[in-house]
Tab-separated table of C-alpha atoms in Angstrom:
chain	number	residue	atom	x	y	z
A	8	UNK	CA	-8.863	-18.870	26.858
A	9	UNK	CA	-6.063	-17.752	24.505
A	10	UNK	CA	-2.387	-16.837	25.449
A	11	UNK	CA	-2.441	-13.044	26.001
A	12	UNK	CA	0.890	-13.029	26.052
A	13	UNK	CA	1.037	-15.193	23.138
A	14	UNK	CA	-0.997	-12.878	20.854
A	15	UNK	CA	1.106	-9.721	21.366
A	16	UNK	CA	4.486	-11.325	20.530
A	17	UNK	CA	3.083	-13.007	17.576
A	18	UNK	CA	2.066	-9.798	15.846
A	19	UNK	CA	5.870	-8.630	16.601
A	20	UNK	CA	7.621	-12.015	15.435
A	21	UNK	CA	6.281	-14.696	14.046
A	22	UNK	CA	3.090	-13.168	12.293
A	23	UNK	CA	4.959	-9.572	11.688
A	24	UNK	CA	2.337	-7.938	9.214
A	25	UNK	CA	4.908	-6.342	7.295
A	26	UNK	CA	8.083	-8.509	6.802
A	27	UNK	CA	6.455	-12.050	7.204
A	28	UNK	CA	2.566	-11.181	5.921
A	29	UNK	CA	3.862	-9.246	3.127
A	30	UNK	CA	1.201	-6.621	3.632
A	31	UNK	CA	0.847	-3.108	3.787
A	32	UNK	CA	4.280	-2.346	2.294
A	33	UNK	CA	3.516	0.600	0.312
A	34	UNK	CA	3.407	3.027	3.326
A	35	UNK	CA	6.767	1.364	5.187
A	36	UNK	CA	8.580	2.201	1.868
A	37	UNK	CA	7.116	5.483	0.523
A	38	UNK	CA	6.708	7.325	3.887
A	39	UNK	CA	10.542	5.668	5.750
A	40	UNK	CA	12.475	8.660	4.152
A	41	UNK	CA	12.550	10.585	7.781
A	42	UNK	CA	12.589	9.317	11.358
A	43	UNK	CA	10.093	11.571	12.129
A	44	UNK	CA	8.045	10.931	9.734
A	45	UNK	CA	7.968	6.804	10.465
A	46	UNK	CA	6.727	8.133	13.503
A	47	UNK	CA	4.177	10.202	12.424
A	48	UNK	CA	2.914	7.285	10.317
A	49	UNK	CA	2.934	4.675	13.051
A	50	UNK	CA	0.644	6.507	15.299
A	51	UNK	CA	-1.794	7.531	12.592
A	52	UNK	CA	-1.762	3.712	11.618
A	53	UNK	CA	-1.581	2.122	15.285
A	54	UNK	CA	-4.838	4.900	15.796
A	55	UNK	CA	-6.889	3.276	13.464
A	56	UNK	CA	-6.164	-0.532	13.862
A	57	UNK	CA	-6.742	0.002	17.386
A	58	UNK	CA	-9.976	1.886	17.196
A	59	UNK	CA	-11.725	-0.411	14.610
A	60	UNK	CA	-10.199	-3.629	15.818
A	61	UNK	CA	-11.582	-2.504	19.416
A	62	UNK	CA	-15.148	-0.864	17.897
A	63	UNK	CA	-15.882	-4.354	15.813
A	64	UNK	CA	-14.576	-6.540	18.217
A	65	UNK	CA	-17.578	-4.723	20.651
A	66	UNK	CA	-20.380	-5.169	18.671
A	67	UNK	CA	-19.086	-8.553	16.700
A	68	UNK	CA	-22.285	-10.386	17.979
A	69	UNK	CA	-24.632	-8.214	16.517
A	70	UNK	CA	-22.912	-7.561	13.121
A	71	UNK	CA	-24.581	-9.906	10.192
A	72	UNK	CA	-22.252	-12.319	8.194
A	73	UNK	CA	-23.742	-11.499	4.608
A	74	UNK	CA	-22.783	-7.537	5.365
A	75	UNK	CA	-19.207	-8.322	7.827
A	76	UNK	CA	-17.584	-6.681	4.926
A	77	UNK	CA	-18.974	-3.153	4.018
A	78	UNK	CA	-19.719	-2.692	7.754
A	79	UNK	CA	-15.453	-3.455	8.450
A	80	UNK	CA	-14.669	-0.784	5.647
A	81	UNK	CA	-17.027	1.895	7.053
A	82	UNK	CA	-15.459	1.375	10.313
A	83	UNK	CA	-11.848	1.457	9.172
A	84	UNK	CA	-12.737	4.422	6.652
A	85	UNK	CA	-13.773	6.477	9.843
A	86	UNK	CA	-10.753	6.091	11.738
A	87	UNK	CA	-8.923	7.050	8.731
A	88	UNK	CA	-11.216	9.826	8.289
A	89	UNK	CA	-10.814	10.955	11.781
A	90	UNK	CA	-7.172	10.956	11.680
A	91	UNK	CA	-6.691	12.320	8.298
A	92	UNK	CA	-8.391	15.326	9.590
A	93	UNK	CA	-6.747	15.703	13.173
A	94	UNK	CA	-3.109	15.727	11.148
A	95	UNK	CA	-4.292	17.964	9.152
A	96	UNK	CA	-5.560	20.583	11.866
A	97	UNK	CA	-2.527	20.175	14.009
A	98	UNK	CA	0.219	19.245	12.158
A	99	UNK	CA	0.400	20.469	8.577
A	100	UNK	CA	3.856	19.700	8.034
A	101	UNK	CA	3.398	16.153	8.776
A	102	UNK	CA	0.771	16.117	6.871
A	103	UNK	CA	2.016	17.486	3.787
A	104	UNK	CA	5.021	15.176	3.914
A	105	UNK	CA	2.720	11.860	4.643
A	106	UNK	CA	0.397	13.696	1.719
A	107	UNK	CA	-1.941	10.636	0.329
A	108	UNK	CA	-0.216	7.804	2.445
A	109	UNK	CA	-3.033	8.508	5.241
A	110	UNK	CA	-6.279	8.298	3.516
A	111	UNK	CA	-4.154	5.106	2.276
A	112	UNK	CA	-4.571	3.198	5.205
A	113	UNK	CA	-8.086	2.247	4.540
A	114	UNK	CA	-6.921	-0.193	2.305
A	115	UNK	CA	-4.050	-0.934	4.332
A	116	UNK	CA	-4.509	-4.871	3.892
A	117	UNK	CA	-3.408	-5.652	7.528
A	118	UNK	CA	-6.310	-3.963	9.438
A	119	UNK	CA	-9.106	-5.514	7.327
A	120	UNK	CA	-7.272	-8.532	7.789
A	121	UNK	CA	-7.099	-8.447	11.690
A	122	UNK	CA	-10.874	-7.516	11.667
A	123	UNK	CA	-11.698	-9.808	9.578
A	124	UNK	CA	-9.211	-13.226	10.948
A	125	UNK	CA	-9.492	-11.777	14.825
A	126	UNK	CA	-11.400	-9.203	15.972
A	127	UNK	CA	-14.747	-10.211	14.620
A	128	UNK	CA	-13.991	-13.950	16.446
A	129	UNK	CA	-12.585	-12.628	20.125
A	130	UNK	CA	-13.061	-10.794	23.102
A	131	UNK	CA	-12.577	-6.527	23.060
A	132	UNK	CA	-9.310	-7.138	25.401
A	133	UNK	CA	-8.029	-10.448	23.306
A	134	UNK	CA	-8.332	-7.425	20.569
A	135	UNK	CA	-6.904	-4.995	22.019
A	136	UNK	CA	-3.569	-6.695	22.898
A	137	UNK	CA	-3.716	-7.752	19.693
A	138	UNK	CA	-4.000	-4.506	17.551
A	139	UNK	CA	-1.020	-3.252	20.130
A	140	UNK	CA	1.289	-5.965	19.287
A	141	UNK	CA	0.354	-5.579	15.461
A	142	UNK	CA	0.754	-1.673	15.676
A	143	UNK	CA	4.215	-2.155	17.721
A	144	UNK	CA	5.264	-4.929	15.102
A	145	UNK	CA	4.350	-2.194	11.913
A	146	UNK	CA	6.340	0.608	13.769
A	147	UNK	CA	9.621	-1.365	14.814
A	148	UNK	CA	9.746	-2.065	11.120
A	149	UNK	CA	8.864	1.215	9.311
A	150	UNK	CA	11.165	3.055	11.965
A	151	UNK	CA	13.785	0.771	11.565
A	152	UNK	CA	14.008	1.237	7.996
A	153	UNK	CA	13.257	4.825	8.577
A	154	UNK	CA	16.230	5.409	10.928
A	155	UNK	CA	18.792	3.157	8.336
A	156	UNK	CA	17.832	5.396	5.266
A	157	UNK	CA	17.617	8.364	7.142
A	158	UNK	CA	21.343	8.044	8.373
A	159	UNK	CA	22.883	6.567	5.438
A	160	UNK	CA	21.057	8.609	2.822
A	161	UNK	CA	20.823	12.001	4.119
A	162	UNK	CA	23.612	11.459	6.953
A	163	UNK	CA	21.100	12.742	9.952
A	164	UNK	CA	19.186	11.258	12.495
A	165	UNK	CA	16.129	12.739	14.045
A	166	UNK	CA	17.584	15.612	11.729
A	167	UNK	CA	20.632	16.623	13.149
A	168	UNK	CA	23.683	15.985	10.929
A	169	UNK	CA	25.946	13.283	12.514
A	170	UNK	CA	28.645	12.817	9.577
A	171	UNK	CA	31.788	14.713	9.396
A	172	UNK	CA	31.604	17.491	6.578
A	173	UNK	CA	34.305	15.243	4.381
A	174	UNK	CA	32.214	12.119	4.062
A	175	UNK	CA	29.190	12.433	1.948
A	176	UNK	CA	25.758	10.607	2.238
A	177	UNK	CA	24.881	7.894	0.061
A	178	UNK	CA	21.867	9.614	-1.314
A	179	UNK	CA	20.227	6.575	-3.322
A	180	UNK	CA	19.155	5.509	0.063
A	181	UNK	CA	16.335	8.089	0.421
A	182	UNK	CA	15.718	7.260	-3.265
A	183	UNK	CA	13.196	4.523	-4.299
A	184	UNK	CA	15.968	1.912	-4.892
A	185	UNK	CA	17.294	2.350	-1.333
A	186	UNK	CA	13.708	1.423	0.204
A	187	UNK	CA	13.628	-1.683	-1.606
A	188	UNK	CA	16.780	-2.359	-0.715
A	189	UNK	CA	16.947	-2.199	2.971
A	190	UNK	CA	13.494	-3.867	3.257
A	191	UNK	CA	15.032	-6.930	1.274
A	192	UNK	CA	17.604	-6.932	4.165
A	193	UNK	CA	15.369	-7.216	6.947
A	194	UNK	CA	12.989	-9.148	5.731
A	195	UNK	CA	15.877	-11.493	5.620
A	196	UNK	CA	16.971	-10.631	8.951
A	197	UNK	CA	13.454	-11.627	10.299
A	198	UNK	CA	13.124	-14.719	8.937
A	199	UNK	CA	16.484	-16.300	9.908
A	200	UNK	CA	15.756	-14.928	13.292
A	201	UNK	CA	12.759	-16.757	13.385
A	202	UNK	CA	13.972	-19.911	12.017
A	203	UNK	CA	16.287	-20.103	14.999
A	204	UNK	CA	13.650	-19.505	17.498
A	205	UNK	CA	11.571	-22.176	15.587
A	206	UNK	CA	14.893	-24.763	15.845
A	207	UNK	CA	14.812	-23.655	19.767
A	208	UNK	CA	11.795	-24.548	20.522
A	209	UNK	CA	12.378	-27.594	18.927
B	25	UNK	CA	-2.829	22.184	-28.861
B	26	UNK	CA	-2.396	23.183	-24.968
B	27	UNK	CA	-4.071	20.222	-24.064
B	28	UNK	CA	-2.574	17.604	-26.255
B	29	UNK	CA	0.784	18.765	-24.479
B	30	UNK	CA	-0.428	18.316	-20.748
B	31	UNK	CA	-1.703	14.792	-22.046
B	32	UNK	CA	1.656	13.995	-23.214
B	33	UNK	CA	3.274	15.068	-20.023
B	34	UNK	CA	0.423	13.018	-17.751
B	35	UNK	CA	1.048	10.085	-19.697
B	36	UNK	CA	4.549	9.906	-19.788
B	37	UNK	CA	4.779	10.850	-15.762
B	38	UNK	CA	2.332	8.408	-14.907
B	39	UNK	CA	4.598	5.782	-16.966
B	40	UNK	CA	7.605	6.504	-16.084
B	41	UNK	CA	8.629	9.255	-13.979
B	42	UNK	CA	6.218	8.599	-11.559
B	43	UNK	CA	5.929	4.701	-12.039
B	44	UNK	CA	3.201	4.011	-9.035
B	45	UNK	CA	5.190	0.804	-8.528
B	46	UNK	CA	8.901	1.797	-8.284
B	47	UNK	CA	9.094	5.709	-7.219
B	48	UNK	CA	5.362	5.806	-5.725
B	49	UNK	CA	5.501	3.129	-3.701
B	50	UNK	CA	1.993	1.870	-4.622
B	51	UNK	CA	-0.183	-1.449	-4.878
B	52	UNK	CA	3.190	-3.333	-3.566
B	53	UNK	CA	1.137	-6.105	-1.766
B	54	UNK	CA	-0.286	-7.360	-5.671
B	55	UNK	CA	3.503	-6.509	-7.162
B	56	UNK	CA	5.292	-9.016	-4.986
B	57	UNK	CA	2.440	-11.428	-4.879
B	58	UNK	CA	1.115	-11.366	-8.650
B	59	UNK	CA	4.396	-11.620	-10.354
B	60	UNK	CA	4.884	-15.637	-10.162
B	61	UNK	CA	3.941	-15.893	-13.560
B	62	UNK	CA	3.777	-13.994	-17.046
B	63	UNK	CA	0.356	-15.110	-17.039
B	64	UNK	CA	-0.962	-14.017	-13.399
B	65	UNK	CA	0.612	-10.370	-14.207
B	66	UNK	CA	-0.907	-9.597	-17.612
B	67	UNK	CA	-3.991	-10.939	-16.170
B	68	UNK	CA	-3.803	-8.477	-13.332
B	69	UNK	CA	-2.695	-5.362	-14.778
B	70	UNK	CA	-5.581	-5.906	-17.310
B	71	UNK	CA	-8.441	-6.101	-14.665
B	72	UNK	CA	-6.958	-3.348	-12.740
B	73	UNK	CA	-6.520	-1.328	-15.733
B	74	UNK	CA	-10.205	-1.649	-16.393
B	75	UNK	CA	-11.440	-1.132	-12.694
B	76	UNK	CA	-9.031	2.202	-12.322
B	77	UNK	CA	-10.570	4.095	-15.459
B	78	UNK	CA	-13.779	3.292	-14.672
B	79	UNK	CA	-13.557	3.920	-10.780
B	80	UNK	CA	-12.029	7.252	-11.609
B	81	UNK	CA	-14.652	8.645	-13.688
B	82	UNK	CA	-17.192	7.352	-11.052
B	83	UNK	CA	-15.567	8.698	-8.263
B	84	UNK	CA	-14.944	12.097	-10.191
B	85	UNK	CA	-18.399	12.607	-10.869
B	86	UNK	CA	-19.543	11.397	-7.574
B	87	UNK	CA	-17.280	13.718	-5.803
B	88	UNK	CA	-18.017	16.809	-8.055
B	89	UNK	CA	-21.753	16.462	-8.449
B	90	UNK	CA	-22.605	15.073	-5.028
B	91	UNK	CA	-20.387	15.760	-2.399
B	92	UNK	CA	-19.449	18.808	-3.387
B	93	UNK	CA	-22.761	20.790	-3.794
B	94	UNK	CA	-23.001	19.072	-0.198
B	95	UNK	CA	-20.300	20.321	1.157
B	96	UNK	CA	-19.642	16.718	2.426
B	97	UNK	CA	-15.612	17.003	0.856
B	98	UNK	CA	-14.371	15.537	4.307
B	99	UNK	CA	-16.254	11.895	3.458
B	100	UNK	CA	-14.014	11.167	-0.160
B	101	UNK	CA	-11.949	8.332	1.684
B	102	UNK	CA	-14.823	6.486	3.043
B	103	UNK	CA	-17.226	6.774	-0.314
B	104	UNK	CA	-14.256	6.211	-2.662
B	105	UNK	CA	-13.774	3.262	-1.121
B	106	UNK	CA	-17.099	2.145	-0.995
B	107	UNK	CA	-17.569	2.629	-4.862
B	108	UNK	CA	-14.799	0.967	-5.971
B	109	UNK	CA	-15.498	-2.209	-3.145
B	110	UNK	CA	-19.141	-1.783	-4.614
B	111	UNK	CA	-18.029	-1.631	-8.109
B	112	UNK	CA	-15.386	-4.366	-8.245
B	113	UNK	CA	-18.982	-6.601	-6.931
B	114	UNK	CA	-20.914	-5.419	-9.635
B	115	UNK	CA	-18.290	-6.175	-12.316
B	116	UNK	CA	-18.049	-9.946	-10.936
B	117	UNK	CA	-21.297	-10.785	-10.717
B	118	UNK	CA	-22.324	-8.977	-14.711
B	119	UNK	CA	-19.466	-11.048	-15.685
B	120	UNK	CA	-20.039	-14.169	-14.636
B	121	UNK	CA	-23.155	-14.042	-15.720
B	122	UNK	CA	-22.855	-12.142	-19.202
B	123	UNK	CA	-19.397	-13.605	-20.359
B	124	UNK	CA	-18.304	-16.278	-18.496
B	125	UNK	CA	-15.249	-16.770	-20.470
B	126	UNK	CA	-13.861	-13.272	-19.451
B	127	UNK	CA	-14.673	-14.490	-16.128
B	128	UNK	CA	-12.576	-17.159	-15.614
B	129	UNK	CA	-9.616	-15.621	-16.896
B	130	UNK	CA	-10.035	-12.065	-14.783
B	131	UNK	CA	-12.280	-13.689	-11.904
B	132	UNK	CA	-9.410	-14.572	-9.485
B	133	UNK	CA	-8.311	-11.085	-9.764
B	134	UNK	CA	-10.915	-9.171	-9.171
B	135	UNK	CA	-11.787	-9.717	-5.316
B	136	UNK	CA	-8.360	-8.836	-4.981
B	137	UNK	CA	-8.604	-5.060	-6.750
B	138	UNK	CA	-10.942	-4.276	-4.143
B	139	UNK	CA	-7.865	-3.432	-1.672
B	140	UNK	CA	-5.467	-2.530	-4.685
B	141	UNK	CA	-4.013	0.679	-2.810
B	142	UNK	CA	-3.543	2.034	-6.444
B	143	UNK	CA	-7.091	2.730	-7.216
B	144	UNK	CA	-8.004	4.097	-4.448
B	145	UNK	CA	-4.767	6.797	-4.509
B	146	UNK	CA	-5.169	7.161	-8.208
B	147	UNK	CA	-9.388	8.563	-7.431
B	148	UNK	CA	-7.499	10.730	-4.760
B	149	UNK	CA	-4.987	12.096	-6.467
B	150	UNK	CA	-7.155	12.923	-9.649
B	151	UNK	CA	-9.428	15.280	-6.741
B	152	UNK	CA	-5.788	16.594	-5.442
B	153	UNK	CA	-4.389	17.748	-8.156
B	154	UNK	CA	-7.438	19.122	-9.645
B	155	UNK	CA	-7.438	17.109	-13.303
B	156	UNK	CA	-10.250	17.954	-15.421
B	157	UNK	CA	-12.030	15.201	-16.597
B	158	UNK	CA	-10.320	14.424	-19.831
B	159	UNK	CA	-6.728	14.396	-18.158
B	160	UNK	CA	-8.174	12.022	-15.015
B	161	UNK	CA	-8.989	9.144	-17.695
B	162	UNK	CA	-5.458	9.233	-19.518
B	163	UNK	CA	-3.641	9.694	-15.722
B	164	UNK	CA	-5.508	6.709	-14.688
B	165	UNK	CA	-4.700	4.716	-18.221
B	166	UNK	CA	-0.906	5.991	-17.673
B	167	UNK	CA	-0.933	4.787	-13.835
B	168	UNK	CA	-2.202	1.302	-15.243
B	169	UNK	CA	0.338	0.871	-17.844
B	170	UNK	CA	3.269	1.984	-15.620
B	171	UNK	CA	1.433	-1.158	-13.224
B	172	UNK	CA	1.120	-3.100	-15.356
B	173	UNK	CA	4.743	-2.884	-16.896
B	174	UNK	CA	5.899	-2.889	-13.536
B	175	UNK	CA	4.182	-6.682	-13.018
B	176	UNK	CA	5.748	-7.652	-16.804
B	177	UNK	CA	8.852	-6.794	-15.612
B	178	UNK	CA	9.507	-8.220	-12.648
B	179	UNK	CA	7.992	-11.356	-13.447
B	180	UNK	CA	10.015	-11.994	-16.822
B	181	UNK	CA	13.332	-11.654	-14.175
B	182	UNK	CA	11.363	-13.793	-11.858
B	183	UNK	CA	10.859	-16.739	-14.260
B	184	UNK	CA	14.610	-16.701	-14.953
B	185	UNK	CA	15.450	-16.361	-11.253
B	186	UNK	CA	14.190	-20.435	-11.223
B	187	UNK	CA	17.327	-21.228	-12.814
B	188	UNK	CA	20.018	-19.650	-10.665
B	189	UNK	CA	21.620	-20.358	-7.625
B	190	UNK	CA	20.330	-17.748	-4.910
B	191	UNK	CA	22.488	-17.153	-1.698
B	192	UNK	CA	20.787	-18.826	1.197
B	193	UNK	CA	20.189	-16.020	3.400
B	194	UNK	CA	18.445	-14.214	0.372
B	195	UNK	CA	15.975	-16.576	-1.124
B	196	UNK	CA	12.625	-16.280	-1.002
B	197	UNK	CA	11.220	-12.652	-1.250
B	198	UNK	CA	14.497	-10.619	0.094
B	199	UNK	CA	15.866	-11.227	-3.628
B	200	UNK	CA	12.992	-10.136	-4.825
B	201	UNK	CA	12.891	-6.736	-3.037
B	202	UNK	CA	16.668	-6.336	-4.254
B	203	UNK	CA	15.566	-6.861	-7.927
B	204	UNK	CA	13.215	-4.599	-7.248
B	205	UNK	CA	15.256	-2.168	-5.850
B	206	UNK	CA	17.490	-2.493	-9.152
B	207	UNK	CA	14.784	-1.550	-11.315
B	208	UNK	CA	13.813	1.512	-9.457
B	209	UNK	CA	17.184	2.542	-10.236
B	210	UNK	CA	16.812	1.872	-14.010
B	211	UNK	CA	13.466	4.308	-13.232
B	212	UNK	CA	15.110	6.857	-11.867
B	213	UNK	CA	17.205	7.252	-14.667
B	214	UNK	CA	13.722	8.058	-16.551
B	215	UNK	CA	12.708	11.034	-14.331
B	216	UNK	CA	14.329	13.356	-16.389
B	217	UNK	CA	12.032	12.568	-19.484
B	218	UNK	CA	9.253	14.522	-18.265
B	219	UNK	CA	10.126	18.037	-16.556
């Protein structure tokens, strides 16, 4: 029996999928220019992972080896599909501002990778807690960065201006160079953090 | 004339102004790790420059003489990706077996194009902004260069970076992200090229 427990915090720490994996970058960093928009992004993404990591880990047994791959894609790619069209019914704004970063999550490396490494291996809850720590570890990143850029770069948060008129934003942070930039930072962050929890536990 | 002028403009955007790696955001995963040598990148950005052309003008003609007449429009994600996944097996197993040498050098590559988030944005963005055929094939050659310079570039600074003294907290791939981050700004210098 594996550590519930164990499995949730692991996709939040130690096996974050975006500062520690290295994967599925390109959406943190293209769609982080608004708050709201992290959001937006993390619940599309959290939508999928859960729905195919829970769909393939339900019928793993009956799935053949030689075909694991195709049948993982066509699962993800309806999720996507699924989303990409409920965002686009009720929220055109959203959207429009998210624009080809949602159809983009079929390839987001970290899904086919949980599929593939857990999902296809263990139980439909083991998954489950799983793609929830995974989806909570992607969104405490992307809205972390989100929130940083957001206030330095455009001087808001949620939208509401917070600077007084005299000081003006540093605007290269909602630029490209800002992303890459703050992400650096935290990856950094991350890593020392756990390298002291490693030391802890001895 | 007209169209030698929009071909200009596609190419230089795709290059520059709109570098998929640096103001796009795209095909990040392969940028950070590709880069370790001069070798690995040219490698890549040649195999993905071959897959993106020719996934684009399959997944044009697929879209436009098949799902269209359909009416099927909503399924482009999920056969997109099929084709190129489907495609990228095809082109390993012809060339293993027809030229073995072009094999080894592009082999290791090539299972990892499959998930390339460029291709599959570069198919979807040809359909979005409604290219004609002609001006799909030099957008996806322009989106490959700009890769592929993208992967020269950060990998010449990345051999050098071996012989400097990093700050602690940094090393590994935070410094790398901060290079990065550098060059974007050199890009966005560039976006006034093409207006």
């Amino acid at each position: 029996m594996i550590n519930l427990k164990q499995v949730f915090l692991r996709g939040v720490l130690q096996d974050n999928p975006v500062l520690i994996l290295m994967i599925g970058l390109c959406s943190v960093l293209a769609v982080s220019v608004t708050t709201v928009n992290a959001i937006g992004m993390t619940v599309a993404y959290s939508f999928v992972l859960i729905g195919s990591e829970l769909t393939i880990s339900a019928i793993r047994n009956v799935i053949p080896k030689t075909l694991r791959i195709p049948i993982f894609i066509i699962a993800i790619g309806t999720f996507t599909t699924i989303i990409q069209l409920i965002v686009k019914a009720y929220s055109p704004s959203l959207d429009k501002s998210l624009g080809i970063f949602i159809p983009l999550i079929v390839v987001n490396c970290i899904i086919i990778g949980r599929v593939e490494a857990f999902s296809s291996k263990n139980t439909v809850l083991a998954s489950l807690v799983d793609s929830l720590g995974m989806s909570i570890g992607y969104g405490i990143v992307i809205i972390s960065i989100a929130f940083i850029r957001e206030l330095l770069g455009s001087g808001t948060i949620f939208g509401f201006s917070v600077y007084p008129p005299f000081i003006k934003p540093m605007l290269i942070f909602v630029l490209p160079p800002g992303a890459f930039f703050i992400i650096g930072i935290e990856i950094a962050i991350l890593s020392a953090i756990n390298k002291r929890l490693a030391k802890s536990k001895g | 004339m007209e169209f030698l002028q929009q071909t200009f403009t596609v190419l230089i955007n795709s290059i520059f102004a709109q570098n998929f790696v640096f103001i796009r955001f795209l095909a990040l995963c392969s940028f950070v790790g590709m880069t370790t040598s001069m070798d690995n990148s040219i490698g890549m950005g040649g195999a993905v420059t071959f897959v993106t052309v020719m996934a684009s003008v399959i997944s044009y003609a697929l879209y436009y003489f098949i799902l269209v007449p359909l009416k099927l429009e909503y399924l482009q994600t999920i056969t997109f990706i099929l084709t190129i996944a489907v495609f990228v097996q095809l082109v390993e197993i012809y060339l293993k077996k027809a030229v073995p040498t072009l094999y080894r050098a592009m082999g290791i590559y090539l299972p990892l194009i499959a998930t390339n988030c460029m291709i599959l944005a570069v198919t979807l963005l040809n359909i979005t902004e409604q290219y004609s055929l002609m001006i799909a094939i030099v957008f996806s050659v322009g989106a490959s260069i700009g890769y592929t310079l993208a992967l020269i570039l950060l990998a010449g600074i990345r051999i050098k970076m071996k012989y400097i003294t990093i700050p602690k907290f940094l090393q590994g791939y935070p410094i790398i992200f901060i290079t990065a981050s550098f060059i974007a700004i050199a890009f966005l210098g560039l976006q006034g090229i093409a207006r």
